[in-house]
Coordinates of C-alpha atoms in Angstrom, one line a residue:
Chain L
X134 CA 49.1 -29.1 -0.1
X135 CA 49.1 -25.5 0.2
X136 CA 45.5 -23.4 1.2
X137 CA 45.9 -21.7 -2.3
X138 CA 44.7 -24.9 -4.5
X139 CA 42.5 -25.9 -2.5
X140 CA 38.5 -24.6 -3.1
X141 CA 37.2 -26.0 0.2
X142 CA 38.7 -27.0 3.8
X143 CA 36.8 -28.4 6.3
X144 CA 38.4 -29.5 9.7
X145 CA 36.9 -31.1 12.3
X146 CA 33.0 -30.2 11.9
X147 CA 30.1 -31.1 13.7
X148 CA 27.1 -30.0 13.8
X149 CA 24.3 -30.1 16.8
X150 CA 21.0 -29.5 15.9
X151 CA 18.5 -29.2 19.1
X152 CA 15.3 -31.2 18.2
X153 CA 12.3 -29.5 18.3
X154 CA 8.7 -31.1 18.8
X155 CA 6.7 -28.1 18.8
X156 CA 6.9 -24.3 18.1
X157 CA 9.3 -22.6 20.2
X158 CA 8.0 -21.2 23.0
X159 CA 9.6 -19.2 26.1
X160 CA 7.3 -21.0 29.0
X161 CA 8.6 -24.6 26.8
X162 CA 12.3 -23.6 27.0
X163 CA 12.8 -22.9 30.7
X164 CA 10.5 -26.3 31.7
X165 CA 11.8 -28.9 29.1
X166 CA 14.6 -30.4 28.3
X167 CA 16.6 -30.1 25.0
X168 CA 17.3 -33.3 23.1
X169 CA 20.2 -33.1 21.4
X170 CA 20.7 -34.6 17.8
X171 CA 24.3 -34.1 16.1
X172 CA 23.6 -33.9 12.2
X173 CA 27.5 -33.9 11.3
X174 CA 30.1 -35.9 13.9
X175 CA 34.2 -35.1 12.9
X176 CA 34.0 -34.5 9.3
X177 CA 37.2 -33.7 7.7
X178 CA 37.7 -32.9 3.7
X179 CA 40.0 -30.9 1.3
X180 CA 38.3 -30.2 -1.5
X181 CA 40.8 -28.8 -4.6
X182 CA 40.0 -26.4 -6.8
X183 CA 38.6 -27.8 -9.7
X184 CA 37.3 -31.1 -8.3
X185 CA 33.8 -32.9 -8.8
X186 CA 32.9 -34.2 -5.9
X187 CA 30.0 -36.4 -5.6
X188 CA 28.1 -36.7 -2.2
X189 CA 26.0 -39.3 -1.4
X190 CA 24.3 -40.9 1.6
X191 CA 20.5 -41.8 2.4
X192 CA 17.8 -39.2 3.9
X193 CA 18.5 -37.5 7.2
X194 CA 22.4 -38.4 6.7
X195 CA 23.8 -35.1 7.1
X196 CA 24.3 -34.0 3.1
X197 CA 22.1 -31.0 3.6
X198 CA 23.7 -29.7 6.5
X199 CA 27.1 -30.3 5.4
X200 CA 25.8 -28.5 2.1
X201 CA 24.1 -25.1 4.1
X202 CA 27.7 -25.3 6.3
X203 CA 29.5 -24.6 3.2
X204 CA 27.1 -22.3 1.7
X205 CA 27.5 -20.1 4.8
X206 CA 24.1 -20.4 5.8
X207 CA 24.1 -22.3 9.2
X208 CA 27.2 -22.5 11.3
X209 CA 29.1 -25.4 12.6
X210 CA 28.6 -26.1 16.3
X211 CA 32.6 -27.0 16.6
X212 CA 34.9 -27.1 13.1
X213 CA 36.3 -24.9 11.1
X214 CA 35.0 -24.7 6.9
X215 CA 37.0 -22.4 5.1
X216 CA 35.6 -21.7 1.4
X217 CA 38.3 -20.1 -1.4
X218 CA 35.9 -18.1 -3.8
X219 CA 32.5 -17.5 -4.7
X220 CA 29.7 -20.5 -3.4
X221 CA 26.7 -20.4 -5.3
X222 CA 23.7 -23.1 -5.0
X223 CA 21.1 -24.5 -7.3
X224 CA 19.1 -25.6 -4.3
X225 CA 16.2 -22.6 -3.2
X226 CA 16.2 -21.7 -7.1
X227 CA 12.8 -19.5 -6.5
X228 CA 13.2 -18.3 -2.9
X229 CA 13.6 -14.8 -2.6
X230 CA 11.5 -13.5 -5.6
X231 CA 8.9 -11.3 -4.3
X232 CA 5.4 -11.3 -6.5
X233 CA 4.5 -8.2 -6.9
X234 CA 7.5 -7.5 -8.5
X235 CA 8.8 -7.1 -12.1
X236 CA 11.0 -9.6 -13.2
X237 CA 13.6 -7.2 -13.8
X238 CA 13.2 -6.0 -10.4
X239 CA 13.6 -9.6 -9.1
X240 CA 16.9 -10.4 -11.2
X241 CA 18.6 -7.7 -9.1
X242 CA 17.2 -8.3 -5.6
X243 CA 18.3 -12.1 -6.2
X244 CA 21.5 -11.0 -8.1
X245 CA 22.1 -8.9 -5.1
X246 CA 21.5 -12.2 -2.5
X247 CA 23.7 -13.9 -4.8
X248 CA 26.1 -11.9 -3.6
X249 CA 26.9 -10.1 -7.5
X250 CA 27.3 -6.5 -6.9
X251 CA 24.9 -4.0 -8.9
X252 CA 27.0 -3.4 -11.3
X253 CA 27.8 -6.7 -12.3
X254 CA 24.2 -7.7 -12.4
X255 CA 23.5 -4.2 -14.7
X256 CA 26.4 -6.0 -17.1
X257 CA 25.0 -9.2 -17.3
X258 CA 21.1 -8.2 -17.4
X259 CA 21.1 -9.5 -21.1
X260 CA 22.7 -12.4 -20.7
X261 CA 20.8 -13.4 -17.8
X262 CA 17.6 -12.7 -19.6
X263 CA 18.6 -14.0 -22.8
X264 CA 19.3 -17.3 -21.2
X265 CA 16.0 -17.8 -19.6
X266 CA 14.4 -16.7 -22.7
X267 CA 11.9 -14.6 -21.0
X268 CA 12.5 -11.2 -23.0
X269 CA 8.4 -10.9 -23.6
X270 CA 7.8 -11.2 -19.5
X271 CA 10.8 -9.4 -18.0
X272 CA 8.5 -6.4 -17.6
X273 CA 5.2 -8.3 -15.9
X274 CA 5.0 -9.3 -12.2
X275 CA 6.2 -12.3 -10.8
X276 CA 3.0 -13.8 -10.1
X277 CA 2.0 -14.0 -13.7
X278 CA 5.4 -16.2 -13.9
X279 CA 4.3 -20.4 -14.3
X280 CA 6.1 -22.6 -12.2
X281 CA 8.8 -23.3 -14.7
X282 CA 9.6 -19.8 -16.0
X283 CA 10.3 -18.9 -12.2
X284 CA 12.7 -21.8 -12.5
X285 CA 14.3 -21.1 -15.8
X286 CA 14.9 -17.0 -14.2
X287 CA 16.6 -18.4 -11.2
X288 CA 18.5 -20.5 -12.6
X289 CA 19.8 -18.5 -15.1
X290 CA 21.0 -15.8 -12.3
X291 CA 22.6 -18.8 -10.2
X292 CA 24.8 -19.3 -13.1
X293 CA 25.6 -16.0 -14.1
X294 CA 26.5 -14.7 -10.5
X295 CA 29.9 -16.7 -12.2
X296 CA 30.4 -19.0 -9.2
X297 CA 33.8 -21.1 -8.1
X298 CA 31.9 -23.2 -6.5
X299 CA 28.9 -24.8 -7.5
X300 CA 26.6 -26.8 -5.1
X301 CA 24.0 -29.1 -7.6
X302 CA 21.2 -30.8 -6.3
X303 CA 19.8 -33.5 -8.2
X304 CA 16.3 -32.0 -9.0
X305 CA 17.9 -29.8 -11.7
X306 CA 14.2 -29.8 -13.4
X307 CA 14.1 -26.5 -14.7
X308 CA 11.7 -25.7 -17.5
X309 CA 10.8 -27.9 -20.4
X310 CA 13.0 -31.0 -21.9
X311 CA 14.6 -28.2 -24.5
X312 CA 15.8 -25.5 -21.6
X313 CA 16.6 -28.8 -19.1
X314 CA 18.8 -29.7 -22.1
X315 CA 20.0 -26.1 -22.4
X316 CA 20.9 -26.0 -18.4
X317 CA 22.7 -29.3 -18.5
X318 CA 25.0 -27.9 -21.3
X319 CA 25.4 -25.1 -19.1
X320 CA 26.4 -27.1 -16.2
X321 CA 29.1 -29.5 -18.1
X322 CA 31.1 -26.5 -19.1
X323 CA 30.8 -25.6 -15.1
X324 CA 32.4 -29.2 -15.2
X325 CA 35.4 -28.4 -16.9
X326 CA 36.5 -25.7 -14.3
X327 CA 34.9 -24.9 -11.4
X328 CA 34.7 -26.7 -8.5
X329 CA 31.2 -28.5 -8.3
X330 CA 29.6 -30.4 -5.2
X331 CA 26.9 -33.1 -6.5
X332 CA 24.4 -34.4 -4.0
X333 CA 22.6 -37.2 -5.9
X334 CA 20.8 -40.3 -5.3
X335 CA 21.3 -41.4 -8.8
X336 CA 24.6 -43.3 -8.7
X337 CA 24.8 -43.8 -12.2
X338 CA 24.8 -40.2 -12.6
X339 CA 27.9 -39.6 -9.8
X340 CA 30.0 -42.0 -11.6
X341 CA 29.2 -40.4 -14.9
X342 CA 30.1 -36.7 -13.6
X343 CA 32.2 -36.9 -10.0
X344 CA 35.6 -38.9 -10.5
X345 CA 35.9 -38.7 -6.4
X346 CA 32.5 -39.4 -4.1
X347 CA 32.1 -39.1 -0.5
X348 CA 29.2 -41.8 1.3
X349 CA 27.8 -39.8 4.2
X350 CA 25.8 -42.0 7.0
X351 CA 24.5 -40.9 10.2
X352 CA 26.3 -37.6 10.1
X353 CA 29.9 -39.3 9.6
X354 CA 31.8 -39.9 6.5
X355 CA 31.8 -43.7 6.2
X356 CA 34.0 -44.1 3.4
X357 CA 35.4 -41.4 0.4
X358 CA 37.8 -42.2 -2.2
X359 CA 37.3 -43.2 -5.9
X360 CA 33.3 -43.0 -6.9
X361 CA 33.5 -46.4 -8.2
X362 CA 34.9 -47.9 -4.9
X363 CA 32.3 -45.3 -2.7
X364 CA 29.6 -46.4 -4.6
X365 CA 30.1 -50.2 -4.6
X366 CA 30.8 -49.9 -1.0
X367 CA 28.2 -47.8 -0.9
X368 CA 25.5 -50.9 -2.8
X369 CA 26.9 -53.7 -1.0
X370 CA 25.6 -51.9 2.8
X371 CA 21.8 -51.2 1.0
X372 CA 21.4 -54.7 -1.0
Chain Q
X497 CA 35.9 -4.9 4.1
X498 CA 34.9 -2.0 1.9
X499 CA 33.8 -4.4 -0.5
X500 CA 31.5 -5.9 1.8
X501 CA 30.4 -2.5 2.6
X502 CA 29.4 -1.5 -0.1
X503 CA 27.3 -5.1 -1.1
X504 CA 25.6 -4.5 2.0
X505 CA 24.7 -0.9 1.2
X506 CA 23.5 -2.2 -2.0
X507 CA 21.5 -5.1 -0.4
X508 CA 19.7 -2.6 2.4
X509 CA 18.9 -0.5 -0.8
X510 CA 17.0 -3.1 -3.0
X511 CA 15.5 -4.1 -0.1
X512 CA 13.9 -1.3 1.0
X513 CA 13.2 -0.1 -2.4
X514 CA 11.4 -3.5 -2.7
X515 CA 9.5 -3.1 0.3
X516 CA 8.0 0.1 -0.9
X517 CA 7.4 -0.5 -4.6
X518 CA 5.9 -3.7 -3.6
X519 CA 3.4 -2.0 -1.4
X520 CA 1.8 0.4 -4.1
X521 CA 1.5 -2.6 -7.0
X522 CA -1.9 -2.9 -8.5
X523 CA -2.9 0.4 -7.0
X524 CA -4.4 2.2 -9.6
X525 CA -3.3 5.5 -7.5
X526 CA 0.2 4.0 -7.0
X527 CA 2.3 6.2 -5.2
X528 CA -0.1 8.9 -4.6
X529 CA -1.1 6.5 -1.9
X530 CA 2.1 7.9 -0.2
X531 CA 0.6 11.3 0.4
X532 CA -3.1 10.7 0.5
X533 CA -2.5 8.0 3.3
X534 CA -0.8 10.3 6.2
X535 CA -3.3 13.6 5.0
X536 CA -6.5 11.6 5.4
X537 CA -4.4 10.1 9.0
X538 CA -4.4 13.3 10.1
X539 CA -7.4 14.6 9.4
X540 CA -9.6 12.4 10.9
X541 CA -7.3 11.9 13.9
X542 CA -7.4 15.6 13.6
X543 CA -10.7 15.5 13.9
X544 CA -11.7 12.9 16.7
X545 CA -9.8 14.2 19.0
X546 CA -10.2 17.5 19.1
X547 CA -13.2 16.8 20.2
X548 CA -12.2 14.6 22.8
X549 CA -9.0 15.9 24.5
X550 CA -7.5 19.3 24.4
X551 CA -5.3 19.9 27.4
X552 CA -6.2 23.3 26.9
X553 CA -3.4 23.5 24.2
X554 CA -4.2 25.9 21.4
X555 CA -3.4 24.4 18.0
X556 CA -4.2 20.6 19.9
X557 CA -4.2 18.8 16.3
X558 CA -0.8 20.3 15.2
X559 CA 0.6 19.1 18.9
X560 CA -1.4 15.5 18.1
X561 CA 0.7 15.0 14.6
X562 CA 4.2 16.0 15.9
X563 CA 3.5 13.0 18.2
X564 CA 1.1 10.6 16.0
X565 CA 3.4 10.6 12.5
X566 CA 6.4 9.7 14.4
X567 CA 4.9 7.4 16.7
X568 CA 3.5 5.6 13.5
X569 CA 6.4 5.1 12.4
X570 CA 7.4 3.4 15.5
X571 CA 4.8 1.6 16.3
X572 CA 4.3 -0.2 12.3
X573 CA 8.2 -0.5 11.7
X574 CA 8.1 -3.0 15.1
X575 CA 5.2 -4.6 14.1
X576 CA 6.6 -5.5 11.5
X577 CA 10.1 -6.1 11.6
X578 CA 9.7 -8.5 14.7
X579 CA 8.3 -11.5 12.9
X580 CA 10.4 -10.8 9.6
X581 CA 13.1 -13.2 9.9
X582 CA 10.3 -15.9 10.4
X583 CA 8.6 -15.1 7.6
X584 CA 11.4 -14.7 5.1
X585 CA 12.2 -18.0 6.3
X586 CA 12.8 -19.3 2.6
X587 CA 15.5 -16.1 2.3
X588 CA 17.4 -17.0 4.8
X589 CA 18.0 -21.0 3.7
X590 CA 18.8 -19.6 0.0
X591 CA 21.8 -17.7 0.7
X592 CA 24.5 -16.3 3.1
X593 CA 23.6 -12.7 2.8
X594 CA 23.6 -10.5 5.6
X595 CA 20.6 -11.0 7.8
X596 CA 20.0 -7.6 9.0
X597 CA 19.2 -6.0 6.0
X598 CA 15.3 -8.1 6.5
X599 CA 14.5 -6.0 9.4
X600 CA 16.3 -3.0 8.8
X601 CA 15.2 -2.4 5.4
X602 CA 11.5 -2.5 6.8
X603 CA 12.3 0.1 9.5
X604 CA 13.9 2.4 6.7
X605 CA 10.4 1.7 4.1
X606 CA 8.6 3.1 6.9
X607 CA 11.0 5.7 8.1
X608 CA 10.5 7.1 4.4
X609 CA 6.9 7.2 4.4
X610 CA 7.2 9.2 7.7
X611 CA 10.0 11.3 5.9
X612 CA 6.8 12.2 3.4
X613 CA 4.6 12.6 6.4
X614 CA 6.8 15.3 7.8
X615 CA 7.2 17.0 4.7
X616 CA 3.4 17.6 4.0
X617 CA 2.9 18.6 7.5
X618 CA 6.1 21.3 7.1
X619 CA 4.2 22.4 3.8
X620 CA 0.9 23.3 6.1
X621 CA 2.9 24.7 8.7
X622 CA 4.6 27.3 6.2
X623 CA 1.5 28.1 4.7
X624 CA -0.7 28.2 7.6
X625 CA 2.2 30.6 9.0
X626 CA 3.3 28.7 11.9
X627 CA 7.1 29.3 11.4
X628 CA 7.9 28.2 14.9
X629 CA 10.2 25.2 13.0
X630 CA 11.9 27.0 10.4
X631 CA 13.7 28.7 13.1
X632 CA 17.5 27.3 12.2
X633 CA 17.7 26.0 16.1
X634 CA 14.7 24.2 16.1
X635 CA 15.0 22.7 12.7
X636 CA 18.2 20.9 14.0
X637 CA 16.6 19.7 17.1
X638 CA 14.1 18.4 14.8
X639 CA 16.4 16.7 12.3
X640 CA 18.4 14.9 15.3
X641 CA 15.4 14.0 17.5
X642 CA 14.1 12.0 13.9
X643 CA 17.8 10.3 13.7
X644 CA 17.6 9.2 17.1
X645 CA 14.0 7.7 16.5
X646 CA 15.6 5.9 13.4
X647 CA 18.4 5.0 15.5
X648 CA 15.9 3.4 18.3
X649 CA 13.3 2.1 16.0
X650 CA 16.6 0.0 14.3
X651 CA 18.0 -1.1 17.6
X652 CA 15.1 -2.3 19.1
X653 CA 13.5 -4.0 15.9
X654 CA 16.9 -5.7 15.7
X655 CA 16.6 -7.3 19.1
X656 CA 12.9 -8.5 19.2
X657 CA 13.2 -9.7 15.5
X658 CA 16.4 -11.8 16.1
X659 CA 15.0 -12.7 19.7
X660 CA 11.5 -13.8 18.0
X661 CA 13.3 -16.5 16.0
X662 CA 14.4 -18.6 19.4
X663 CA 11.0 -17.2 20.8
X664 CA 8.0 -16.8 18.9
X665 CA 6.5 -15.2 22.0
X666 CA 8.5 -12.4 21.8
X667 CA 6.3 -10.9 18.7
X668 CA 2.7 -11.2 20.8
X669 CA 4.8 -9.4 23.9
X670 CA 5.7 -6.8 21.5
X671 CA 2.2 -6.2 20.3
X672 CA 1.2 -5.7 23.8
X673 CA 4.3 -3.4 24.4
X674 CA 3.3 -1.4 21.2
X675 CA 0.1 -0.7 22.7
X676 CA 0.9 0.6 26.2
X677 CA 4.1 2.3 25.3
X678 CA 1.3 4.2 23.3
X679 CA 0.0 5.7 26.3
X680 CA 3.4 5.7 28.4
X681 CA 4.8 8.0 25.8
X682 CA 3.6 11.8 25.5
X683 CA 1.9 11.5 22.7
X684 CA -1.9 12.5 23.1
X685 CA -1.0 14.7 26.6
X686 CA 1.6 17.0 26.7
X687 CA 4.5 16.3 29.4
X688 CA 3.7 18.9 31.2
X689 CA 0.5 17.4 32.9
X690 CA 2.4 14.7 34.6
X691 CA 3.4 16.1 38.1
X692 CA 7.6 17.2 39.0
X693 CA 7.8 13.9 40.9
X694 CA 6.6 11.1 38.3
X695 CA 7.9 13.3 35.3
X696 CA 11.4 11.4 36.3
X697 CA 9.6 7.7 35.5
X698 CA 8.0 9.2 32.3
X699 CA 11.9 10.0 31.3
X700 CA 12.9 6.2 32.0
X701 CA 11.0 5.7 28.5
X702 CA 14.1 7.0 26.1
X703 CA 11.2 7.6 23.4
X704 CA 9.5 10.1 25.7
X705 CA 12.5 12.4 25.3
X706 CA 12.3 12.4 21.2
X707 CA 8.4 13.5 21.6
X708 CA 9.0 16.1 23.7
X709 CA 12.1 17.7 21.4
X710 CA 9.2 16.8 18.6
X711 CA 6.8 18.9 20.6
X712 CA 9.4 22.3 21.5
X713 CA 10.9 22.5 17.7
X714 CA 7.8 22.2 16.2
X715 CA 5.2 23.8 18.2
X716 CA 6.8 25.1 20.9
X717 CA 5.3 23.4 23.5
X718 CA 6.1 21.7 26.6
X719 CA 9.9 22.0 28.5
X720 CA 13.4 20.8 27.2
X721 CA 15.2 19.5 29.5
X722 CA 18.7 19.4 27.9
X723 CA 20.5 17.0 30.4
X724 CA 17.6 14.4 30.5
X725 CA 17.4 14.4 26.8
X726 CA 21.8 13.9 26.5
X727 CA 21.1 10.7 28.9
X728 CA 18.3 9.9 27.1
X729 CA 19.9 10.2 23.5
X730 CA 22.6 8.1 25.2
X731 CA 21.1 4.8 26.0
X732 CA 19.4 5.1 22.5
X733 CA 22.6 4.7 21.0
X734 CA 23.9 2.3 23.6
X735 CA 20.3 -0.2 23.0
X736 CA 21.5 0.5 19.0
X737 CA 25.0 -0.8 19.6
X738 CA 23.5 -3.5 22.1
X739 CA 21.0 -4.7 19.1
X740 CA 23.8 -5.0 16.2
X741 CA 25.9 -7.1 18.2
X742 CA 23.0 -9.4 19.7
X743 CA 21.7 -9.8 15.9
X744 CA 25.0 -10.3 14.5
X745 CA 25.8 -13.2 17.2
X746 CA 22.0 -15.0 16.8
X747 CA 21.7 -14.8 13.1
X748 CA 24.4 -17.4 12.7
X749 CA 22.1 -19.7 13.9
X750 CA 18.6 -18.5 12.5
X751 CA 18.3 -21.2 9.7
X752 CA 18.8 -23.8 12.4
X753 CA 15.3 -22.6 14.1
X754 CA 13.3 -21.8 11.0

């Protein structure tokens, strides 16, 4: 298959995380010595554009790792990931707002994260806004915000920074049942077109959404295939 | 490549502009806090120690701010900037963005509140007709001696704050370095007092050399010597270079340690 259809390529990745007990300290470094722990062993995948992949595995099997390798924000320790567009995540929704600030003013710091340009986040201010049905607040600071309006603002700039990739977590709890409602319909259109990674413990959810499914355990992929075959294989180990 | 460019540009702008719009919220003065801050600095600064030190210099509070409002600078932006990639922990696991703007756009916040320093402190110099810096030769010594600080400050905040994510010790070792480069630097004593044969240590500090270019294109005061400062200027941009590439190879693995 040529590089051009394909969304996501990763080769021979592993990742080595050195475990830490305490706070790293320079007298600590120089006397003990590092244990080793290797999050991701050999993983190879192709993902194509436009596929639903579902990803799932038990705590501590590597997901999030494999997740912040494609996202760019921790490297692989030996691999290659090569990513063909735009990642975005829906994981961190509220990181990065500062506040003291406006919520206008936080739409284009995190727009600007995001990796949207200014002027793209000037064009889609409204929409942005619009969608997180915030108009009356855009002007107050952030720490007036409740817990789900910060939510509802991040979210809304995820999916407007018009990602190729999307990276779901399962916690998509943002806002009330009507806006949850309102983000899920946003989401399936995401389905139709874009390329979406879905990291879920709820099975019934990945066979619903993800035709294909990886089953990640102790940093190897231990089977990937068909989600129906994944996830039986998948039961039969945990039952 | 230009692209990127121009989103990091864009980044290092919000950022800054974040960093000092964020500091005068809920200030019923707002950004009037920007000038009052550096003239009541100065004046009580001003005041204390002329009383205390004098090195029989004339104007001894004009030499004490051409050395105390940069040195601020300095001394806050590496305060600061060392622990920042610690603390902005949550940034860095959100997205892929370029790490440097964290530290860098808290070097530039400061470098403009200096930039505001300067310019009240050229205001009392014009009217208090002390034209000494006007003059177009010492005005441009001026101008580059404040690009090499920036350059420094940059470079060196970029190696302790990448360095204090491996090594949290490195931010209480800076603290400490803060305060006795304080007094290793002519800031409160003119170079001139240190004798011929030490002055050459003194010049092994490549922030000594931007103090005393401070001191001759603004007051007048003190020597220039031309070739020390070229060496000096030098490794400043050497320690800049030596920073970028040292924060651009660690920052790959910052989330892995926060």
């Amino acid at each position: 298959m040529s590089n051009q259809q394909l969304a996501i390529k990763i080769e021979n990745l592993s990742k080595k995380y050195i475990l830490h007990h305490e706070k790293p300290t320079l007298v600590e470094s120089f006397l003990k010595k590092k244990e080793e722990l290797w999050a991701l062993k050999n993983i190879n995948l192709e993902i194509k554009k436009g596929e639903k992949l579902g990803i799932i595995g038990p705590n501590g099997a590597g997901k999030s790792t494999l997740l912040k390798i494609i996202c760019g924000i921790t490297t692989p320790t030996t691999g290659t990931v090569n990513t063909n567009g735009r990642v975005a995540s829906l994981i961190e929704l509220t990181a990065g707002f500062h506040p003291d600030l406006t919520g206008e003013e936080n739409i284009y710091v995190n727009g600007l994260l995001l990796g949207m340009s200014r002027k793209e986040i000037k064009n889609k201010f409204k929409a942005i806004v619009n969608f997180s049905e915030l108009w009356h607040f855009i002007d107050s600071p952030f720490y007036t915000y409740s817990g789900g309006m910060m939510l509802r603002l991040g979210f809304s700039i995820a999916i407007h920074s018009d990602p190729d990739i999307l990276i779901v977590d399962e916690v998509l709890a943002a806002g009330d049942q009507a806006f949850q409602e309102k983000c899920q319909e946003r989401i399936k259109e995401f389905f139709k077109e874009k390329t979406i990674l879905f990291v879920s413990h709820n099975l019934r959810m990945i066979k619903l959404l993800c035709p294909k499914a990886i089953w990640l355990d102790k940093g190897r992929i231990r089977s990937s295939g068909e989600t129906k075959k994944v996830v039986k294989e998948y039961l039969a180990k945990y039952k | 490549m230009k692209l990127e460019m121009k989103h990091f540009g864009e980044l290092l702008f919000a950022f800054t502009q974040k960093e000092i719009k964020a500091r005068y919220k809920n200030a019923v003065l707002g950004f009037l806090w920007m000038f009052l801050n550096p003239v009541i600095q100065m004046l009580v600064m001003g005041f204390v120690f002329s009383l205390i030190f004098r090195f029989g210099i004339k104007d001894y509070y004009l030499f004490l701010f051409t050395g105390l409002l940069p040195w601020n600078f300095f001394a806050l932006s590496l305060n600061k900037a060392t622990p920042s990639i610690v603390y902005e922990r949550s940034l860095i696991q959100k997205s892929s963005f370029p790490r440097e703007v964290i530290p860098l756009s808290i070097v530039l916040s400061n470098f403009f509140h200096l930039l505001i320093s300067l310019v009240l402190l050229l205001i009392f110099l014009g009217v208090t007709g002390k034209w000494q810096i006007f003059y177009p030769i010492n005005f441009l010594l001026f101008v580059i001696s404040l690009i090499f600080l920036l350059i420094f400050t940059a470079g060196f905040s970029l190696i302790t704050s990448s360095l204090n994510v491996f090594w949290r010790d490195v931010n209480f070792f800076t603290q400490a370095l803060v305060l006795i480069w304080f007094y290793a630097t002519p800031i409160l004593y003119p170079i001139l007092v240190i004798p011929d044969r030490l002055r050459t240590i003194f010049y092994l500090n490549p922030l000594s050399g931007i103090f005393v270019s401070f001191q001759k294109a603004i007051i007048n005061h003190g020597e220039f010597p031309f070739k020390i400062l070229l060496i000096q200027f030098l490794i400043i941009i050497f320690i800049f270079t030596f920073g970028i590439n040292l924060f651009k190879n660690r920052a790959k693995y910052f989330s892995d340690w926060l």
